[in-house]
Amino acid sequence: MTRPAEKILDHAALFREPEYRKMLAEKKINFESSHPDQVASDQRDFTKTWKYREKNLAREALVVNPAKACQPLGAVFAAAGFERTMSFVHGSQGCAAYYRSHLTRHFKEPSSLVSSSMTEDAAVFGGLKNMVDGLANAYKLYDPKMIAVSTSCMAEVIGDDLHGFIENARNEGSVPADFDVPYAHTPAFVGSHVDGYDSMVKGILEHFWAGKERSKNPSCINIIPGFDGFCVGNIRELKRLLTLMDVSYAFISDASDQFDTPSDGEFRIYDGGTKLDDVKAALNAGTTVSLQHYNTRKTLEYCKEVGQETASFHYPLGIQGTDEFLMKISGISGKTIPEAVRLERGRLIDAMADSQSWLHGKKYAIYGDPDFVYAIARFVMETGGEPTHCLATNGTFAWETEMKELLASSPFGKDAQVWAGKDLWAMRSLLFTEPVDLLIGNSYGKYLERDAETPLIRLTFPIFDRHHHHRFPLMGYVGGLRVLTAILDKIFDKLDHETMTLGATDFSYDLTR
Amino acid sequence: MSANYENDSAFHTKVIEDVLSGYHDRTAKRRNKHLNVATGEDASSLGNSSTSRSDVKSNVKSIPGVMTIRGCAYAGSKGVVWGPIKDMVHISHGPVGCGQYSWSQRRNYYMGQTGIDTFVTMQFTSDFQEKDIVFGGDKKLEKVIDEIEELFPLNNGVTIQSECPIGLIGDDIEAVSRKKAAEYKKTIVPVRCEGFRGVSQSLGHHIANDAIRDWIFDKKNPDFTPGAFDVNVIGDYNIGGDAWASRLLLEEVGLRVIGNWSGDATLAEVERAPKAKLNLIHCYRSMNYISRHMEEKYDVPWMEYNFFGPSQIATSLRAIAKHFGPQIEDTTEKVIAKHQPFIDAVTDKYGPRLNGKRVMLYVGGLRPRHVITAYEDLGMQVVGTGYEFGHGDDYQRTSHYTKKGTLIYDDLNGYELEKFIDAIRPDLVGSGIKEKYTVQKMGIPFRQMHSWDYSGPYHGYDGFAIFARDMDLAINNPIWGLYEAPWKKATALAAVAAE
C-alpha cells in the first residue's frame, strides 16, 4: 500500500483503493452486526412504492429533512441588512453559533453576531443580567450603530421581557440613552425563518417609526426583499433597474454588501446596509413593496397602520413576475419603464424562444420558501415546463390556495400537486411514485438527486456545495437569463452524460444542440 | 524535522495587554485569566515530558455579548458523540433549528444505505410547535418514535437529543423511552443535552457519555468472542475518513479494532466495547468519561494516542505496541519502517515550501495540542493555540506540546481573534467555519481544522500526506499576493520615493 508522494489521494479517491475497500468490507462482516444485504435492499425497494408513499405522507409527528429553519435565523439575516448593526440573540449561545455557521457556509462570508450566553442559572433567575452585560460588551467591542435583539428558545420559554430588559440595560448604562436597540420576539417553535425575518423588520420599523409624525412623500417607495440567499445578486440588480427608471426608493434590509465584502486585507465587520436615517425617512414613503409576501405579512400590516400603501410579490422573477413588479413600480412612482429595460426583456424572451424545444413539457419538482416556489413554478410554466410537485415545508394553507390558483391559470399547471407543510423525505417518495425530469431547490436536494436520480438545480438558500451562485441575480430579466441557463445546463449535461458512451450511445452525442 | 524554536514571550505579553485594553474593566479582569504566554523556564523541573506551562482558566461561562465561538451541550451530544452512530436514528427533539443547522455538517463519514439502514446525514426532528411547548411534547415524542419504526424499520435504535425547551417545560423523555423500548424491543436512549446546560459543547459530551453508560452498557449480552489484541478506538469521529486511515494502521500492526467510537460506528460496536483489552483514546476531551468508567467497571485500561504527523504516529504506535508485547512490537517496527519512505517523500516535497511558516490554532477537543507536532514535522512553528471548550487537564496536556512563548487563549471570541491575528500576522490560521472568511479577508491563509476544510483524512500516514498537501496549497496559493490593487501599490511607492 505504499503510495507515491507525487499524487496524494484524499478521501474522494483514497477510500476506493483496494486495501480500504477490503478493510471496510471486513469491518461490516465482523463488527457491525448489520442487517443482511437482502433485508436492506428489500427495504430500499419498499421505500420506492406507493404503499410507502402513503405511510410517508400520513406522518403526523415526525419531520425528516425539512426545508425550513427557525425564526431567529431570519431575524439575524434581516438585521444584517442595516447599517453597522450587530445582532444580539438573547438565549443559549449555541444558537448564535449555529446561525453564524449556517449563513457563513452559504455566503462564504463572515457572519458576526453575539449571544447573551444564557445558562442554567438564567433558566431560574431570568436573563436580565445576561442582557445588561451582553449589551455593554457588544457595544464596547464591536462599535455598532444599532443592536438588534432577537430571541432563541430559552428566552421565549422562560418568558423574558425584552422591552423591559433593554430599558433596564439602558438605565444601567450598557448602551447610551439614545442608542438604537430594536427587538423582536422570535420563538423557534412558531413559524419559520421567514416569520423571524418579518418580526425583526417590523421590530426595527416600529422602533424608528412609532410615535413619529408622517409627512407623506408619495413617489418614494420602500422595498423589503425578504429572506433571500441571493440578496447579493438580486438587490444589486434591482437597484440597477430602479436607477435606470429614476425611481426614488429605499431598500429596507439590504444585506447585499454585508454578505459580499471584498478581500483587500481589511476585515469589515459591517458593510453597506440600509442607513438608519433612511429607515427613519422611510416612514414618509407613499408605498412599501414586499418582494416576498410570506416574509412580510406582519410588517406590511404595520405599514398599512401608519398610512402607507402596500403591495407584495412572490419573489418576482421570470417574464411575468418581473413585468408585474416593474409596472407596479412605474405606477407608484409615475416613472416610465425605459426602452433599455424593454430590450432586456426582449433578450430574455429571445433566449427562451431559442431554447424552448429543450424545455417544453419538462416536469419539475420544486421546493423552498413559499414565495420562491411560487416564482419558480410560474417561470417554469412560462418556458412550457410542468411544475409537478410544489413543496414548501413552511407553506401555509393560504400559500397552498394561491399556488393552486396560479397552477390553474395555465395548462402547464394542470397536473401539478401542491405540498404545504411536507418535508424532503416526503419529496423522496413523490420522486419515485410520480417522477419528474428536474428538481429545483437547494443543497439538501443532493440527497434526493442521489436516491431518485433526479438532476438537481440549486437556486435557493442554502447552497453549501456550490460556490458564488448567490453573487449573481435571479431577479430581473437579467436574472431570468441566469435561471434559464442553469436549467438548460442541467438538461444538456444530463443528456451528454447519457449519450457519451463510446460506440454504444454516442450516436446522440451531438455537437450542436 | 527539528522543532527547536521559541516564540516571542515579550511580544505576546504585550499583545495580550493590548487586547485587554479594549474591554470594559470588569470584562478585562475576567478575560485576563483565559489568556497567557507559555513559560518554559521550569520545563526541567516538570520532567522531560513538559517543555512549557500553558495554564489558563478554562471551562467557565462565556461572557455575554463578546461573540464567543463556542456552541452548546446539544452540539456536543448530537453533533459530536451520538450523531455519527450510523444505524441509530437521532431525533433532534424540540424546534426545527438545532437539527437543521447541524445537519450533515461534521463530515462523519460512514458506509451504508442512508435512509434504509443508516441515518447519519439525515435530519430527524419533532419540530416543536407552540402547542407542544404549552401542553408538553411527550405524546408527540411517542408518535415520532412510532413513525420512525414504521418508516425506518431497519434502525437499530433511537436516541432523543434534547433541545433547550425540553428541560424547561418538564417533559419526561425517560418515561417515553422506557415505554417505547419495551414496546419495540429496541434501544431507546434519552439524552438530556439541552443547550443551556453547562458552558459549552463540553458538558454535552459528558452527558452523552453518561447516557451510554446508563442506557446501553449491560442491557444486552453481545454474542462476541474476544481476542487477545482487541482494542476500541475511542473519540475518533471519522471526519473525512480519519478513523479509517487509523484503523488501517492499527490492523496493520496486528490489532483488532472491535469498535470505533463513534465515527462509522454501529450500536453493536458500542455495546461490545467493555470486552476490549485496551481503549485507545484520540479525543480525550469528549470521551474520557466513558473510558474511565470502563476502566473502573470492566477493567479495560485506556491510553491516549496521537495519529497526527509521523513523529507522533510512531511514538503512539510504539506505546500501544508495548501494551501488547513483543509480537505486536515487532510488527509495529516493520510497519513504521515500511511507511518511512512515503513520509520522507512527503516531507521532502512539502517541507521546503512550509519550513519556518508560523501557525495559529484555535480549535476544540484534542486538536489545539495534537496537531502541533504534525506542523512541526513539516518544519512549521505554532505561535498560538487555544481551546473552545477545554478543561484544566487539556491545558496541562498542552504543555507537552507548546514551545516557550506560545500565546495561549481559552474561549477566544471574535474581537480577540481579529486583534491577535492582526498583531501576530501568522502565515496560517487553523480554526473553524465562523473564523475562516474573517481571516482570509485579512489576507492570511486559513484551513478549517474542524472539518478539514472538506478534505481529509488527516489521521495516520495517509492522512499526514493530505495534511501536508493542504497546508501547502493554503499557504502557497498565488491569491495572497494579489490582494492589493497595483495602482494603490504604485501610489504608495511613489509617495515613499517622493519623500
Tab-separated table of C-alpha atoms in Angstrom, chain A residues 1-11 14-15 19-20 23-24 26-28 30-35 39-41 43-44 46-47 52 55-56 58-70 73 86 88 92-94 97-102 104-105 108-110 112-121 123 129-130 133-134 136-138 140-142 153-154 157-158 188-191 260-267 269 424-425 428 444 447 450-451 464, chain B residues 22-24 26-27 61-68 70-72 74-75 86 95-98 100-105 107 109 111 113-117 121-130 133 140 143-144 147-148 150-154 156 164-165 168-169 195-200 240-241 244-245 247-248 251-252 256-258 264 266 268-269 272 338-339 342 345-346 349-350 413-415 418 433-434 437-438 440-442 454-457 462 465-466 469 483:
chain	number	residue	atom	x	y	z
A	1	MET	CA	0.000	0.000	0.000
A	2	THR	CA	2.953	2.305	-0.323
A	3	ARG	CA	1.810	5.259	-2.336
A	4	PRO	CA	3.743	7.751	-4.413
A	5	ALA	CA	4.003	11.216	-2.893
A	6	GLU	CA	3.665	12.898	-6.276
A	7	LYS	CA	-0.070	12.412	-6.379
A	8	ILE	CA	-1.630	12.479	-2.965
A	9	LEU	CA	-5.074	10.941	-2.746
A	10	ASP	CA	-7.641	12.466	-0.437
A	11	HIS	CA	-10.904	10.911	0.742
A	14	LEU	CA	-8.239	7.163	-1.204
A	15	PHE	CA	-11.066	5.082	0.189
A	19	GLU	CA	-6.862	-2.024	0.909
A	20	TYR	CA	-9.526	0.347	2.205
A	23	MET	CA	-10.860	-3.236	5.339
A	24	LEU	CA	-14.361	-1.724	5.221
A	26	GLU	CA	-14.354	-6.881	6.740
A	27	LYS	CA	-15.436	-4.323	9.297
A	28	LYS	CA	-19.002	-4.732	8.110
A	30	ASN	CA	-17.061	-8.892	11.518
A	31	PHE	CA	-18.029	-5.970	13.683
A	32	GLU	CA	-21.103	-4.054	12.556
A	33	SER	CA	-23.853	-6.638	13.194
A	34	SER	CA	-25.753	-5.054	10.340
A	35	HIS	CA	-28.841	-6.361	8.585
A	39	VAL	CA	-33.141	-7.197	4.000
A	40	ALA	CA	-31.646	-3.799	3.267
A	41	SER	CA	-32.291	-3.988	-0.441
A	43	GLN	CA	-36.445	-2.144	2.394
A	44	ARG	CA	-34.864	0.139	-0.181
A	46	PHE	CA	-40.154	-0.783	-0.464
A	47	THR	CA	-39.376	2.920	0.036
A	52	TYR	CA	-44.551	3.580	1.396
A	55	LYS	CA	-47.397	5.906	5.015
A	56	ASN	CA	-44.823	8.609	4.477
A	58	ALA	CA	-49.583	10.218	6.546
A	59	ARG	CA	-46.936	11.170	9.133
A	60	GLU	CA	-48.309	13.439	11.846
A	61	ALA	CA	-45.430	13.977	14.242
A	62	LEU	CA	-42.072	13.014	12.746
A	63	VAL	CA	-40.360	15.504	10.449
A	64	VAL	CA	-37.493	14.227	8.278
A	65	ASN	CA	-35.241	16.510	6.268
A	66	PRO	CA	-37.376	19.642	6.480
A	67	ALA	CA	-36.821	22.550	4.107
A	68	LYS	CA	-37.107	25.302	6.687
A	69	ALA	CA	-35.103	26.863	9.505
A	70	CYS	CA	-36.135	28.605	12.708
A	73	LEU	CA	-32.106	32.805	11.656
A	86	MET	CA	-24.946	43.913	15.443
A	88	PHE	CA	-27.839	40.122	19.658
A	92	SER	CA	-28.352	29.983	24.758
A	93	GLN	CA	-25.070	30.664	22.975
A	94	GLY	CA	-25.138	27.561	20.786
A	97	ALA	CA	-23.017	29.752	16.754
A	98	TYR	CA	-25.411	27.804	14.545
A	99	TYR	CA	-26.823	30.874	12.760
A	100	ARG	CA	-23.339	32.169	12.142
A	101	SER	CA	-22.060	28.957	10.637
A	102	HIS	CA	-25.240	28.390	8.614
A	104	THR	CA	-21.336	31.620	6.515
A	105	ARG	CA	-21.462	28.249	4.789
A	108	LYS	CA	-18.732	32.125	2.102
A	109	GLU	CA	-18.585	35.306	4.150
A	110	PRO	CA	-18.179	36.058	7.865
A	112	SER	CA	-20.894	38.325	13.059
A	113	LEU	CA	-23.479	38.244	15.815
A	114	VAL	CA	-23.457	37.873	19.565
A	115	SER	CA	-25.393	35.922	22.132
A	116	SER	CA	-26.343	36.644	25.720
A	117	SER	CA	-24.960	33.181	26.601
A	118	MET	CA	-27.762	32.191	28.966
A	119	THR	CA	-27.087	29.075	31.049
A	120	GLU	CA	-28.881	27.059	33.702
A	121	ASP	CA	-28.935	29.805	36.310
A	123	ALA	CA	-33.359	29.497	33.483
A	129	LYS	CA	-28.130	40.149	33.849
A	130	ASN	CA	-27.064	38.473	30.617
A	133	ASP	CA	-23.717	42.621	30.475
A	134	GLY	CA	-24.153	41.440	26.919
A	136	ALA	CA	-22.488	46.552	27.307
A	137	ASN	CA	-19.856	44.194	25.873
A	138	ALA	CA	-21.261	44.134	22.361
A	140	LYS	CA	-17.892	48.321	23.611
A	141	LEU	CA	-16.196	45.676	21.466
A	142	TYR	CA	-17.950	45.944	18.134
A	153	CYS	CA	-36.000	29.156	22.540
A	154	MET	CA	-34.720	29.511	26.070
A	157	VAL	CA	-39.876	29.515	27.050
A	158	ILE	CA	-38.988	31.248	30.321
A	188	ALA	CA	-38.266	28.957	17.159
A	189	PHE	CA	-41.385	26.910	17.891
A	190	VAL	CA	-43.610	29.248	15.889
A	191	GLY	CA	-43.440	29.553	12.101
A	260	ASP	CA	-20.226	40.260	-0.270
A	261	THR	CA	-17.307	42.176	1.187
A	262	PRO	CA	-14.089	42.444	-0.812
A	263	SER	CA	-10.818	40.791	0.133
A	264	ASP	CA	-8.227	43.538	0.285
A	265	GLY	CA	-6.553	42.958	3.599
A	266	GLU	CA	-9.222	44.546	5.772
A	267	PHE	CA	-11.930	42.624	7.610
A	269	ILE	CA	-17.396	43.524	10.334
A	424	LEU	CA	-37.922	16.362	1.773
A	425	TRP	CA	-38.420	12.782	2.911
A	428	ARG	CA	-38.341	11.470	-1.882
A	444	TYR	CA	-30.165	19.484	0.674
A	447	TYR	CA	-29.653	13.559	-1.262
A	450	ARG	CA	-28.629	10.600	-5.223
A	451	ASP	CA	-31.659	8.499	-4.228
A	464	PHE	CA	-23.289	24.916	0.627
B	22	GLY	CA	-10.259	47.195	24.581
B	23	TYR	CA	-12.579	45.698	27.194
B	24	HIS	CA	-14.608	47.183	29.998
B	26	ARG	CA	-14.665	44.060	34.627
B	27	THR	CA	-14.625	42.056	31.403
B	61	LYS	CA	-19.154	30.513	31.480
B	62	SER	CA	-18.630	32.610	28.395
B	63	ILE	CA	-19.199	36.321	28.817
B	64	PRO	CA	-22.444	37.597	27.240
B	65	GLY	CA	-22.104	39.790	24.182
B	66	VAL	CA	-18.442	39.111	23.371
B	67	MET	CA	-19.120	36.768	20.427
B	68	THR	CA	-17.829	33.547	21.887
B	70	ARG	CA	-18.432	28.123	21.493
B	71	GLY	CA	-21.515	26.039	20.910
B	72	CYS	CA	-23.796	24.188	23.307
B	74	TYR	CA	-26.711	19.695	22.231
B	75	ALA	CA	-23.880	20.252	19.755
B	86	LYS	CA	-24.911	5.263	11.923
B	95	PRO	CA	-37.919	23.039	17.418
B	96	VAL	CA	-36.525	22.651	13.934
B	97	GLY	CA	-33.415	24.850	14.033
B	98	CYS	CA	-30.790	22.897	16.010
B	100	GLN	CA	-31.266	21.877	10.696
B	101	TYR	CA	-28.051	23.806	11.334
B	102	SER	CA	-26.135	20.711	12.412
B	103	TRP	CA	-27.453	18.541	9.560
B	104	SER	CA	-24.537	16.889	7.697
B	105	GLN	CA	-22.044	19.474	8.849
B	107	ARG	CA	-18.438	15.164	7.882
B	109	TYR	CA	-18.033	9.542	7.053
B	111	MET	CA	-20.687	3.275	4.847
B	113	GLN	CA	-27.551	2.991	2.656
B	114	THR	CA	-28.757	6.292	4.037
B	115	GLY	CA	-32.436	6.279	4.923
B	116	ILE	CA	-32.556	2.482	4.760
B	117	ASP	CA	-30.064	1.017	7.247
B	121	THR	CA	-26.788	12.570	7.115
B	122	MET	CA	-30.476	12.972	7.819
B	123	GLN	CA	-32.331	15.466	9.994
B	124	PHE	CA	-34.984	13.854	12.183
B	125	THR	CA	-36.879	16.333	14.322
B	126	SER	CA	-40.044	16.507	16.367
B	127	ASP	CA	-40.382	20.071	15.015
B	128	PHE	CA	-41.956	21.519	18.159
B	129	GLN	CA	-44.808	23.952	17.742
B	130	GLU	CA	-46.267	26.306	20.312
B	133	ILE	CA	-44.392	23.880	24.489
B	140	LYS	CA	-45.687	13.785	20.259
B	143	LYS	CA	-45.749	9.277	17.957
B	144	VAL	CA	-42.422	10.329	16.455
B	147	GLU	CA	-43.466	6.753	12.859
B	148	ILE	CA	-39.731	6.068	12.841
B	150	GLU	CA	-42.945	2.362	10.624
B	151	LEU	CA	-40.866	4.198	8.027
B	152	PHE	CA	-37.320	3.247	9.060
B	153	PRO	CA	-37.746	-0.262	10.447
B	154	LEU	CA	-34.085	-1.224	9.996
B	156	ASN	CA	-31.151	-0.497	15.421
B	164	CYS	CA	-33.419	23.730	25.162
B	165	PRO	CA	-37.202	23.664	25.621
B	168	LEU	CA	-37.582	23.855	30.624
B	169	ILE	CA	-41.104	22.501	30.104
B	195	GLY	CA	-28.238	23.672	25.053
B	196	PHE	CA	-28.361	25.764	28.203
B	197	ARG	CA	-26.631	23.084	30.286
B	198	GLY	CA	-23.027	23.775	31.100
B	199	VAL	CA	-20.864	26.383	29.462
B	200	SER	CA	-20.026	24.896	26.065
B	240	GLY	CA	-13.240	12.963	6.282
B	241	GLY	CA	-12.395	9.307	6.980
B	244	TRP	CA	-10.471	4.590	8.506
B	245	ALA	CA	-6.919	5.782	7.998
B	247	ARG	CA	-7.926	1.590	11.539
B	248	LEU	CA	-5.822	0.532	8.577
B	251	GLU	CA	-4.882	-3.547	11.826
B	252	GLU	CA	-1.565	-3.486	10.029
B	256	ARG	CA	-8.242	-5.997	16.048
B	257	VAL	CA	-10.448	-2.895	16.229
B	258	ILE	CA	-13.700	-4.228	17.617
B	264	ASP	CA	-18.886	4.959	11.198
B	266	THR	CA	-22.946	0.774	14.794
B	268	ALA	CA	-23.171	-3.187	18.279
B	269	GLU	CA	-19.708	-1.623	18.356
B	272	ARG	CA	-19.414	-4.765	22.960
B	338	LYS	CA	7.641	0.425	5.737
B	339	HIS	CA	5.894	3.788	5.702
B	342	PHE	CA	6.474	7.589	1.834
B	345	ALA	CA	8.900	11.725	0.165
B	346	VAL	CA	6.065	13.818	1.560
B	349	LYS	CA	8.239	17.601	-1.178
B	350	TYR	CA	6.447	19.934	1.202
B	413	ASN	CA	-14.072	35.488	20.791
B	414	GLY	CA	-14.469	37.419	17.568
B	415	TYR	CA	-12.829	40.562	18.905
B	418	GLU	CA	-9.116	39.616	14.964
B	433	ILE	CA	-16.002	27.964	9.589
B	434	LYS	CA	-17.065	31.047	11.553
B	437	TYR	CA	-13.566	34.206	5.978
B	438	THR	CA	-12.704	36.851	8.555
B	440	GLN	CA	-8.917	35.276	4.724
B	441	LYS	CA	-10.210	38.821	4.243
B	442	MET	CA	-7.238	39.968	6.280
B	454	TYR	CA	-13.860	19.467	3.182
B	455	SER	CA	-10.646	17.463	2.770
B	456	GLY	CA	-9.146	14.701	4.894
B	457	PRO	CA	-8.463	12.265	6.323
B	462	ASP	CA	-2.202	8.572	4.513
B	465	ALA	CA	0.252	13.384	3.286
B	466	ILE	CA	-3.102	15.068	2.720
B	469	ARG	CA	-0.659	18.947	0.734
B	483	TYR	CA	-4.851	41.487	-2.618
